[in-house]
mmCIF file of C-alpha atoms and ligand atoms in Angstrom:
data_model
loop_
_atom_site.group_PDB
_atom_site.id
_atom_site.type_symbol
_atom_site.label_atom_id
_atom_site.label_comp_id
_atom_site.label_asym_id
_atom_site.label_seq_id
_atom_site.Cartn_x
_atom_site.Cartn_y
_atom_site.Cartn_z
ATOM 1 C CA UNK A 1 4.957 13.645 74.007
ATOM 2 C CA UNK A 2 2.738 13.133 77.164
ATOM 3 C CA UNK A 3 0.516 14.801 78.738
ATOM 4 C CA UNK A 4 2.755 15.507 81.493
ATOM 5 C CA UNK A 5 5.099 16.747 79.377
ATOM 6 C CA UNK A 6 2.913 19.547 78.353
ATOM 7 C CA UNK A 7 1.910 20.560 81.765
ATOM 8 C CA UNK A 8 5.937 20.450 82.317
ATOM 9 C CA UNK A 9 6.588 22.344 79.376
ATOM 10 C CA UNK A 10 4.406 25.413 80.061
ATOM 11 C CA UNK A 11 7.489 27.438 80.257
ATOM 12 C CA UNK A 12 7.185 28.281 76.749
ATOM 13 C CA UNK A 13 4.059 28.787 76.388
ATOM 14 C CA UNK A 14 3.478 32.400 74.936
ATOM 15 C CA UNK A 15 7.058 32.492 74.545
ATOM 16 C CA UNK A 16 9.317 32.841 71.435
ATOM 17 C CA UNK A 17 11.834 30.254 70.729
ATOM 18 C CA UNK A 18 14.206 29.955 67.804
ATOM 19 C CA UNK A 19 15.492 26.562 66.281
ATOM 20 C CA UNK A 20 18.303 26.414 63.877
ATOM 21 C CA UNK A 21 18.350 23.332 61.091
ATOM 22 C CA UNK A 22 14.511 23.043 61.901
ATOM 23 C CA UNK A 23 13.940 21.853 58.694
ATOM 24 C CA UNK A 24 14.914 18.359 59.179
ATOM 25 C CA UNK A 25 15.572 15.567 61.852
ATOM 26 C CA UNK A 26 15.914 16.833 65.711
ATOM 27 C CA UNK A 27 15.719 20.265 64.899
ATOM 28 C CA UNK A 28 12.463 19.356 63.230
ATOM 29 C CA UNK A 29 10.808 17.728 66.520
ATOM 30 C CA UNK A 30 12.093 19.830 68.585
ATOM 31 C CA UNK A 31 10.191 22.733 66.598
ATOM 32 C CA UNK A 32 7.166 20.790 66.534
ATOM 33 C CA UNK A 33 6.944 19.553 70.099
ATOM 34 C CA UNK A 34 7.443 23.368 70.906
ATOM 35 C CA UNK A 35 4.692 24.603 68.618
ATOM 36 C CA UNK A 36 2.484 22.212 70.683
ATOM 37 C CA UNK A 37 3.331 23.071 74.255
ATOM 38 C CA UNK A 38 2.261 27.044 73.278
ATOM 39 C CA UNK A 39 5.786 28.627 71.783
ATOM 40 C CA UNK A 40 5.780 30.744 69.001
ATOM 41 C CA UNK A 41 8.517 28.960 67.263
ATOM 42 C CA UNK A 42 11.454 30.638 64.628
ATOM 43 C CA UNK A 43 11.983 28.053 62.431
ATOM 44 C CA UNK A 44 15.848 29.143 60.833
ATOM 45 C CA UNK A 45 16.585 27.221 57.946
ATOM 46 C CA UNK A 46 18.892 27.172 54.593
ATOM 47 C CA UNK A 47 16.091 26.029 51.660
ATOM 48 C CA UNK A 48 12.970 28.055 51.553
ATOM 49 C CA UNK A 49 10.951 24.732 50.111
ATOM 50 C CA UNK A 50 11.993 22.559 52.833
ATOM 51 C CA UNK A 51 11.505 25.399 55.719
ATOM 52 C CA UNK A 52 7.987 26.305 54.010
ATOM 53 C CA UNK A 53 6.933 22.442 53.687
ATOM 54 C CA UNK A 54 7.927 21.802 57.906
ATOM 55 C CA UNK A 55 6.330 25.242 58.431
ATOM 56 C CA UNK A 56 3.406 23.622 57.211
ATOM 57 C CA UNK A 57 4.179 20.152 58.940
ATOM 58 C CA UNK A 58 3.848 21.583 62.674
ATOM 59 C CA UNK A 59 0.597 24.152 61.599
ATOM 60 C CA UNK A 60 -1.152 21.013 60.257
ATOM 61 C CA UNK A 61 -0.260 18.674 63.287
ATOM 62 C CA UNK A 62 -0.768 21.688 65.654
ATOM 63 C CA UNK A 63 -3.890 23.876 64.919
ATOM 64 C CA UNK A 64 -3.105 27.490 65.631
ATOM 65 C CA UNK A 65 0.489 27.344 66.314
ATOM 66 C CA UNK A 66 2.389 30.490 65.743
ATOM 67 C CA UNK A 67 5.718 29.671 63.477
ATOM 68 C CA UNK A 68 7.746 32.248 61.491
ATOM 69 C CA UNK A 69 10.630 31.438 58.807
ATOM 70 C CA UNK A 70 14.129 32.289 58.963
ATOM 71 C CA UNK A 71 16.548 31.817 55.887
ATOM 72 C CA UNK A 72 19.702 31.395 56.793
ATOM 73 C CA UNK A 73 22.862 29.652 56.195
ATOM 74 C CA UNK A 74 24.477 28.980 59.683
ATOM 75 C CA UNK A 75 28.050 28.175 57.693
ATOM 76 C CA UNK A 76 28.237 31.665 56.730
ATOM 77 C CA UNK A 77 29.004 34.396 59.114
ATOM 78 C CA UNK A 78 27.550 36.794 57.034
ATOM 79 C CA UNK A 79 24.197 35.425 56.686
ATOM 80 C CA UNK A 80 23.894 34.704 60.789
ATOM 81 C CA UNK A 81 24.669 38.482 61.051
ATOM 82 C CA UNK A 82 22.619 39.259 58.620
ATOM 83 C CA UNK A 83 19.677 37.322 60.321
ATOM 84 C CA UNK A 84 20.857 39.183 63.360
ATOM 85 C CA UNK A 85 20.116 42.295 62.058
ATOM 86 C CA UNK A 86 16.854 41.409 60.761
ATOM 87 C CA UNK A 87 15.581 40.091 64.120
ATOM 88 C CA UNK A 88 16.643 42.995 66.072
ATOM 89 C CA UNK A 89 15.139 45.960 63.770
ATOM 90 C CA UNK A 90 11.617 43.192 63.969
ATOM 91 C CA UNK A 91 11.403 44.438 67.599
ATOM 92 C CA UNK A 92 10.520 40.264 67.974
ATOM 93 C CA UNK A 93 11.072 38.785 71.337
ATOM 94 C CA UNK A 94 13.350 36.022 71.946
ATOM 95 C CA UNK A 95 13.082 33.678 74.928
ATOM 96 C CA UNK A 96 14.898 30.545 73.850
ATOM 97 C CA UNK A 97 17.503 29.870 71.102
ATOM 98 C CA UNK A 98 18.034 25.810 70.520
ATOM 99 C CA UNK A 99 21.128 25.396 68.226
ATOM 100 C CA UNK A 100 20.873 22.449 66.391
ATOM 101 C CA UNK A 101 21.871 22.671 62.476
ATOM 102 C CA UNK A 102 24.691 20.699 62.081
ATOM 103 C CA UNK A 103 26.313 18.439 59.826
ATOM 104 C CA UNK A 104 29.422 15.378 58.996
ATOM 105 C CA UNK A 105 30.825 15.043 56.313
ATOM 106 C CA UNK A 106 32.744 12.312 54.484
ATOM 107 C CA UNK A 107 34.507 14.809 52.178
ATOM 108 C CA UNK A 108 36.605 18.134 53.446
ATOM 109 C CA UNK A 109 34.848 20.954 52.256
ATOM 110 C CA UNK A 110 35.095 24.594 53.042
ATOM 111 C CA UNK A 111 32.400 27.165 54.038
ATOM 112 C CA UNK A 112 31.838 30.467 52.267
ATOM 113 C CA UNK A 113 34.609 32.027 54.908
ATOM 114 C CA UNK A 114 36.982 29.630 53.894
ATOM 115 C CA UNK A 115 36.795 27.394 57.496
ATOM 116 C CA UNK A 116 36.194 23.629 57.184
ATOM 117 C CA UNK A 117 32.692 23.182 56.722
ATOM 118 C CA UNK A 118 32.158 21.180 59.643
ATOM 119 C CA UNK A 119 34.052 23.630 62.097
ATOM 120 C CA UNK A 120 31.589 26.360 60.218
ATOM 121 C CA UNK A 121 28.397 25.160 60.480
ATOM 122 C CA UNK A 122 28.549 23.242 64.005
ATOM 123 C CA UNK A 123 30.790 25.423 66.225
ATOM 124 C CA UNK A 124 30.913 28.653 64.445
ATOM 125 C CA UNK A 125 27.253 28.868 63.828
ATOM 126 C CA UNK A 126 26.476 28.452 67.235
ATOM 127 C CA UNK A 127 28.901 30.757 68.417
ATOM 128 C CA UNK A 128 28.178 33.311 65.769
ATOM 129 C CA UNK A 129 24.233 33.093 65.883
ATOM 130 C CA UNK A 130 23.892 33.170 70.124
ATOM 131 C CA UNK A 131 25.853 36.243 69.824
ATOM 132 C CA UNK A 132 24.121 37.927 67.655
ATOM 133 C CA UNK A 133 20.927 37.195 69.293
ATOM 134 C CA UNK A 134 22.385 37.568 72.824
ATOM 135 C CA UNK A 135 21.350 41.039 73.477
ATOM 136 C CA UNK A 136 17.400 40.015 72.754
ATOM 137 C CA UNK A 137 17.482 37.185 74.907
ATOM 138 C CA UNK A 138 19.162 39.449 77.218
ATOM 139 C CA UNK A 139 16.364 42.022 76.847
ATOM 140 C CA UNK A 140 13.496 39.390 77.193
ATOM 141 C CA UNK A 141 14.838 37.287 80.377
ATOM 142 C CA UNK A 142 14.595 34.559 81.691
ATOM 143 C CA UNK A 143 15.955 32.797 78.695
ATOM 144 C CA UNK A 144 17.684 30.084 78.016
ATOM 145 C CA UNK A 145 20.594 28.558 74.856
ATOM 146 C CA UNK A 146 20.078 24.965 74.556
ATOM 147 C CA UNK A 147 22.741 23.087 72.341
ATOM 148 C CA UNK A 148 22.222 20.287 70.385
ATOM 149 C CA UNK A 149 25.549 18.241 71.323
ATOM 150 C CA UNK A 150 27.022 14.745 70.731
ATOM 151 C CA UNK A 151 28.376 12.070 72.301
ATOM 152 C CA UNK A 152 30.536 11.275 69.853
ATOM 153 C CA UNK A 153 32.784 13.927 71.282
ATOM 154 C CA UNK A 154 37.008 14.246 71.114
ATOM 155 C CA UNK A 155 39.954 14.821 69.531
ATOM 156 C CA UNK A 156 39.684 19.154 69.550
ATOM 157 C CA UNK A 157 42.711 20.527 68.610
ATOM 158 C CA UNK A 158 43.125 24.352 68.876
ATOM 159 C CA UNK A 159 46.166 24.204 66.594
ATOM 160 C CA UNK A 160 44.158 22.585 63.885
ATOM 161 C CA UNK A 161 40.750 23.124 63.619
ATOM 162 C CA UNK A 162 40.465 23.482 59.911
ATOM 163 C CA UNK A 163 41.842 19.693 59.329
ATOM 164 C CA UNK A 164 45.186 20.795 57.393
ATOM 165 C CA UNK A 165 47.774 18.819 59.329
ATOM 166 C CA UNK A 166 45.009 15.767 60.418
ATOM 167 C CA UNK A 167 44.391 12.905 58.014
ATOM 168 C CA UNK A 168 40.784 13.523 56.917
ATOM 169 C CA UNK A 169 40.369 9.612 57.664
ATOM 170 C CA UNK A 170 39.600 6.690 54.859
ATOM 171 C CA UNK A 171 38.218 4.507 57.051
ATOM 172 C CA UNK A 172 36.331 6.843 59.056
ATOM 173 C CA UNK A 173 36.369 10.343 57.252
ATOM 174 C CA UNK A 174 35.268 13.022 58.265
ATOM 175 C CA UNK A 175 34.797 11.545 61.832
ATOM 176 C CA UNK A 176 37.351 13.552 63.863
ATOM 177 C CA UNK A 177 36.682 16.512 62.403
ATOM 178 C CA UNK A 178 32.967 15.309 63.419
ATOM 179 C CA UNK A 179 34.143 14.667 67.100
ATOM 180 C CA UNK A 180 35.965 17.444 67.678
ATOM 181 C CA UNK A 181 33.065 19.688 66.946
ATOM 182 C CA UNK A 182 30.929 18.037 69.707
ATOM 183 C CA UNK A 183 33.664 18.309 71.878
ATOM 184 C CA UNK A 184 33.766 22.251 71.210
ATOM 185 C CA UNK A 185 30.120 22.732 71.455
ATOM 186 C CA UNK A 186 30.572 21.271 75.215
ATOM 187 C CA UNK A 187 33.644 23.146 76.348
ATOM 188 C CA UNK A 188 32.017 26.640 74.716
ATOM 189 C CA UNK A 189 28.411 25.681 76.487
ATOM 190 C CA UNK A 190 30.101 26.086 80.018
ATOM 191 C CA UNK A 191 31.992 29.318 78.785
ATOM 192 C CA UNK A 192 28.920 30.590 77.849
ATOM 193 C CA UNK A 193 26.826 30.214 80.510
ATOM 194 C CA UNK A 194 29.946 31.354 82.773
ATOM 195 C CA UNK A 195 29.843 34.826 80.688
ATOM 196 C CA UNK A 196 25.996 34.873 80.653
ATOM 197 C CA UNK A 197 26.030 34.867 84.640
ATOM 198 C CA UNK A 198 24.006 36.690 86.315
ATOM 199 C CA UNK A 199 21.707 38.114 82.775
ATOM 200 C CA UNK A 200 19.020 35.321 83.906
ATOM 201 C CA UNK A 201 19.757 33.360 80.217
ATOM 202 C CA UNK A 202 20.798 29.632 80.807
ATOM 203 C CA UNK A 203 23.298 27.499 78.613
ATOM 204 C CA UNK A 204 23.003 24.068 78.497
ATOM 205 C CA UNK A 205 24.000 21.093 76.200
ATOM 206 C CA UNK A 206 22.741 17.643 75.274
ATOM 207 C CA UNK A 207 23.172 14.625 73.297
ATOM 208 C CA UNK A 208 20.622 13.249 71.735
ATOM 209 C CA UNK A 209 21.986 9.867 71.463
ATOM 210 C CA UNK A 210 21.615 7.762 68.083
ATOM 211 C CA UNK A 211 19.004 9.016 65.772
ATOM 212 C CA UNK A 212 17.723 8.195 62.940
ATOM 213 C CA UNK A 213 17.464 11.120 61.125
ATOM 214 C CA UNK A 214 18.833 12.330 57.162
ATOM 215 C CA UNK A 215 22.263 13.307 58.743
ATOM 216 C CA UNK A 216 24.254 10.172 57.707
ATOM 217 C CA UNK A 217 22.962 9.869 54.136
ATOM 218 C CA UNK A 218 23.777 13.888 53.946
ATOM 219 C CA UNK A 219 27.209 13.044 54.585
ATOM 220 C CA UNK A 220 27.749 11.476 51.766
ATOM 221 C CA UNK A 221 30.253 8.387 50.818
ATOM 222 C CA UNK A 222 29.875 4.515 51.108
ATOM 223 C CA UNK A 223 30.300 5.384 55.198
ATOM 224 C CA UNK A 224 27.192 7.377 55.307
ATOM 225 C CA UNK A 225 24.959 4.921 53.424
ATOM 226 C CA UNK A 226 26.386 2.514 56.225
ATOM 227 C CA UNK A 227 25.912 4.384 59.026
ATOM 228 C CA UNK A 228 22.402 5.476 57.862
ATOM 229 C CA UNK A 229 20.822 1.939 57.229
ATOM 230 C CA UNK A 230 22.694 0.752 59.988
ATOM 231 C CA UNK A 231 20.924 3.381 61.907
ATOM 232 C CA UNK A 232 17.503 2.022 60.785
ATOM 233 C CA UNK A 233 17.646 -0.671 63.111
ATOM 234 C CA UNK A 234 19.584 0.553 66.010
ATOM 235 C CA UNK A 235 18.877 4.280 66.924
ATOM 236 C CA UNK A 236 15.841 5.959 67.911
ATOM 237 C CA UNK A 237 13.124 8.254 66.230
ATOM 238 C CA UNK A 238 13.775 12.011 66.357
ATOM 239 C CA UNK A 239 11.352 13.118 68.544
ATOM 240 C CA UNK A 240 13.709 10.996 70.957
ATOM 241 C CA UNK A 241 16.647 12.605 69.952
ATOM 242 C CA UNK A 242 14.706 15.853 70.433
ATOM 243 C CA UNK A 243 13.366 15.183 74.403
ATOM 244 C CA UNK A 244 16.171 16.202 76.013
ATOM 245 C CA UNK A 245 16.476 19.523 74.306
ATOM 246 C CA UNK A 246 13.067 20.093 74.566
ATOM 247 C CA UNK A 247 12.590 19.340 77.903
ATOM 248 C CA UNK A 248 15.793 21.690 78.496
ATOM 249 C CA UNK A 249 13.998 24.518 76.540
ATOM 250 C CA UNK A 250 10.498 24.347 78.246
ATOM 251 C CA UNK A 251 10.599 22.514 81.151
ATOM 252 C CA UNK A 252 9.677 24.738 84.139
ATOM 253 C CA UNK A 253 11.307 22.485 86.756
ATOM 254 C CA UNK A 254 14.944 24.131 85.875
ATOM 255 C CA UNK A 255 14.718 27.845 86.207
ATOM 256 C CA UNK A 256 18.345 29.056 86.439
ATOM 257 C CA UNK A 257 20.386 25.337 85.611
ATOM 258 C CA UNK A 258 22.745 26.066 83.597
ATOM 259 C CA UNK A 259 26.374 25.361 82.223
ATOM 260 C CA UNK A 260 25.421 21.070 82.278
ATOM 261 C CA UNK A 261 25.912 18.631 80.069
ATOM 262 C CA UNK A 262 22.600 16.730 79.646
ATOM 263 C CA UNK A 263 21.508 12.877 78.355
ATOM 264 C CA UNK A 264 17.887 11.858 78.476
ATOM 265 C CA UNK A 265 17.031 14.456 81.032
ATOM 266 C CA UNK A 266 19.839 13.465 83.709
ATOM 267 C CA UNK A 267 22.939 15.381 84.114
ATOM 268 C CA UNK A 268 25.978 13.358 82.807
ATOM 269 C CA UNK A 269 29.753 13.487 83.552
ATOM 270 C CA UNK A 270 31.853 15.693 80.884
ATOM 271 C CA UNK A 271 35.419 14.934 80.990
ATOM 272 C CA UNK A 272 35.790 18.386 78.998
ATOM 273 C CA UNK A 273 35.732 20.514 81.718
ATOM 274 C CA UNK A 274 38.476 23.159 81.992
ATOM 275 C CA UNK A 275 37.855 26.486 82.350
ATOM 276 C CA UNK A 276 41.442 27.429 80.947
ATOM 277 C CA UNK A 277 41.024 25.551 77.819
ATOM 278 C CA UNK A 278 37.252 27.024 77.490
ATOM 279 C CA UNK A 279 38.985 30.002 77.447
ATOM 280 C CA UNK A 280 40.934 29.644 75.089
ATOM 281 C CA UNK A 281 38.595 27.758 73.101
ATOM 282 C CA UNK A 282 36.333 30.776 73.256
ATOM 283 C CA UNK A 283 39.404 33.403 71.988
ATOM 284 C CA UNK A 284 39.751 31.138 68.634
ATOM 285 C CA UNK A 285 36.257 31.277 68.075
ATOM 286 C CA UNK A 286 35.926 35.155 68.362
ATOM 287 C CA UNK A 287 39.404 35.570 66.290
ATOM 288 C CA UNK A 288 37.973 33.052 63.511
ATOM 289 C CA UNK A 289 34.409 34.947 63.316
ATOM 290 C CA UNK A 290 36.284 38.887 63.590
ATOM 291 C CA UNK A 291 34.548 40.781 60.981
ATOM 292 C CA UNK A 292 36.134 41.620 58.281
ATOM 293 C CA UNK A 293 40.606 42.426 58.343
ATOM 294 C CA UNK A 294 40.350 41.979 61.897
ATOM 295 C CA UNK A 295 40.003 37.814 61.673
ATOM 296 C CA UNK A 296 42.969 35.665 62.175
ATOM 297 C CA UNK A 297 43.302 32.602 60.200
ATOM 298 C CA UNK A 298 43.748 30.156 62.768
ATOM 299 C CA UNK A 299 46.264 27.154 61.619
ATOM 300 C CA UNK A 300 44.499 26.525 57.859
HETATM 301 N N1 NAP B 1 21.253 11.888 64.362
HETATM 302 C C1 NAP B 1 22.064 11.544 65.359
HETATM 303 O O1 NAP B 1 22.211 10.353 65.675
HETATM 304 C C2 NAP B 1 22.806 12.600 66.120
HETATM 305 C C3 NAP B 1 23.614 12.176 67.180
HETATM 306 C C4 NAP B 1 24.311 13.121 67.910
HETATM 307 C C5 NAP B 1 24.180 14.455 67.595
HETATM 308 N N2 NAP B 1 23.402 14.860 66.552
HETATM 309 C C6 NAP B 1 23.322 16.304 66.269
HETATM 310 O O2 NAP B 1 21.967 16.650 66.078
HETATM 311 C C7 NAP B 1 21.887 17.802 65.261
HETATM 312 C C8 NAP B 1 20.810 17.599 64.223
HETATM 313 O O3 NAP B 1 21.170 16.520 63.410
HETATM 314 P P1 NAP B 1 20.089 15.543 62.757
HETATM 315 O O4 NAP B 1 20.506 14.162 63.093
HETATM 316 O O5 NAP B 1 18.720 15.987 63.067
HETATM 317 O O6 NAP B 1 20.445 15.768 61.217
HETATM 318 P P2 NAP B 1 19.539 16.184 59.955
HETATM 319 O O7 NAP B 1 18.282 15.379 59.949
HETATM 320 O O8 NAP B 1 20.438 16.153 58.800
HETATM 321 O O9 NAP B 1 19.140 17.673 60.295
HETATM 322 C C9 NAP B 1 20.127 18.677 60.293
HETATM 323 C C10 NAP B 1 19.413 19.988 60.147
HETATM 324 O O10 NAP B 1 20.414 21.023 60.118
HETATM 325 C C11 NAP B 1 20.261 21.745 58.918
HETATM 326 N N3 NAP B 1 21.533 22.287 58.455
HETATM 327 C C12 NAP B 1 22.686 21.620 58.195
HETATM 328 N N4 NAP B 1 23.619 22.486 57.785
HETATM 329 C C13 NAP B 1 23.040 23.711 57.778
HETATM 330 C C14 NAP B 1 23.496 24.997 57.449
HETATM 331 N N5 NAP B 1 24.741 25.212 57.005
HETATM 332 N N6 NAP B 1 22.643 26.041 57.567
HETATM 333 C C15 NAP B 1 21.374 25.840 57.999
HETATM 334 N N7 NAP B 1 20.887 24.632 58.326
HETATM 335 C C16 NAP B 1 21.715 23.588 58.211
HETATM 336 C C17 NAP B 1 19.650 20.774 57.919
HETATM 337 O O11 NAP B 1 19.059 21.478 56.852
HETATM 338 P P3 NAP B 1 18.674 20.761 55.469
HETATM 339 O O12 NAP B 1 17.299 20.218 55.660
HETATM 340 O O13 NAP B 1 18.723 21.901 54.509
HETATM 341 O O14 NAP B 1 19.708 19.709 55.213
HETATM 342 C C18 NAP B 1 18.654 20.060 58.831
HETATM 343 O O15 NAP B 1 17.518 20.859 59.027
HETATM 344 C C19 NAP B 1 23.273 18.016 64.685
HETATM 345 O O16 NAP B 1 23.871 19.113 65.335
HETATM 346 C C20 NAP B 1 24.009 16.734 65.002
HETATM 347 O O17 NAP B 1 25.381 16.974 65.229
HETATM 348 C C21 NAP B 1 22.713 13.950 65.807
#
């Protein structure tokens, strides 16, 4: 980060912002480079050892910064609610939530609410956790979401989300369930910052491009060893991957933007944009995350 970049980013300064799968990868720069330009930053993570050891990552790199810890598992509605609850009754502020955590995997697997893990963790945790902390950044305007996306983005199908009547892949598994994610996290970014209006809290979603981060090797198989030393040699650090979000969270240059798709801090072209579909989109998200009886299992 440049000094410019601070002076640009003084939007957080003094400000609370939230980053889901901080831990690791993106989520872990973009925490970091946050910490630096002033933020107090809520670092929400799954493993108390590898939350504690970035914790202590970004206050040795930063002196003084301000960072709190958040357990939480973002595949399980329960514990996002749960972490909901927790930051509401803390009387904390909330200025900026960057969703982030997210995952591919080579094998199906199924989260703890019985939705395909992938599904779970990168479209339902970002639905499920900006609700829940939607009334605080409500509260505390300005404020903005920023979405980690992916350009690696197709292939959603309302009718099967949970991968039941889709070929998992064998050449490429795990891919279009992958891609179809990414495409979601676009569509619901525009419905979201459609419903957020006039509250003064912005939605917006990037791609971070290629990155070489853990998430390949996580996903497991001979594809994800591929990928990930492939990766070595063609993508870019994570604090790259990380600029546009950053930028998106802090920068004070775009009070108000909102509902855009966003690539190294230029606007890009979705072809995703539908305002029926987002719709609808939006209705099988809040009918797969209904609390208890009241959820619908949608095509499993
Ligand atoms: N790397 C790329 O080239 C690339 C390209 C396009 C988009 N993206 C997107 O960028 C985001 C970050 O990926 P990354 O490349 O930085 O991967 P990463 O290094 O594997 O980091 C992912 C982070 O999310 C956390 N996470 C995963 N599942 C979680 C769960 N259920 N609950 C809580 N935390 C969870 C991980 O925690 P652990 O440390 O516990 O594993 C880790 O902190 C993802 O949304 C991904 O789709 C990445």
């Amino acid at each position: 980060m440049t000094d410019r970049d601070l002076v640009d980013f003084g939007a957080v300064r003094g400000k609370t912002c939230m980053v889901t799968g901080a831990s690791d990868g993106i989520g872990f720069a973009a925490a970091s480079a946050l910490a630096s330009a002033g933020a107090e930053v809520v670092l929400v993570v799954r493993d108390e050892g590898r939350g504690r050891a970035a914790a202590d990552r970004i206050r040795a790199a930063h002196a003084g910064a301000h960072i709190a810890l958040e357990l939480c598992d973002v595949s399980s509605q329960a514990q996002i609610r749960a972490l909901g609850t927790r930051y509401e009754a803390s009387g904390r502020p909330l200025h900026v939530l960057v969703n982030n955590a997210g995952c591919w995997n080579t094998t199906r697997k199924q989260s703890v609410d019985g939705i395909e893990l992938t599904w779970a963790t990168n479209m339902l945790g970002y639905f499920v956790l900006t609700r829940v902390v939607e009334p605080v950044l409500r509260r505390c305007a300005p404020g903005r979401v920023v979405s980690v996306g992916s350009g690696l983005a197709e292939g959603l199908d309302l009718d099967d989300i949970n991968f039941v009547r889709r070929p998992w892949g064998r050449i490429r598994p795990g891919v279009a369930a992958y891609a179809q994610t990414s495409q979601a996290r676009r569509m619901w970014t525009y419905a979201l910052a459609r419903r957020l209006g006039d509250a003064g809290v912005t939605a917006n979603v990037m791609n971070p491009n290629n990155t070489r981060t853990g998430a390949f090797k996580k996903g497991g198989g001979v594809l994800g060893w591929l990928v990930h030393y492939g990766n070595l040699f063609v993508s870019e650090s994570a604090e790259h991957g990380a600029d546009t979000a950053v930028w998106l969270a802090a920068n004070g240059g775009i009070d108000g933007v909102t509902g855009k798709y966003w690539e190294k801090r230029k606007e890009q072209h979705c072809p995703f944009r539908d305002t029926v579909r987002e719709d609808e989109l939006w209705a099988v998200c809040e009918r797969m995350t209904a609390p208890s009886e009241g959820r619908v299992q949608v095509a499993v």
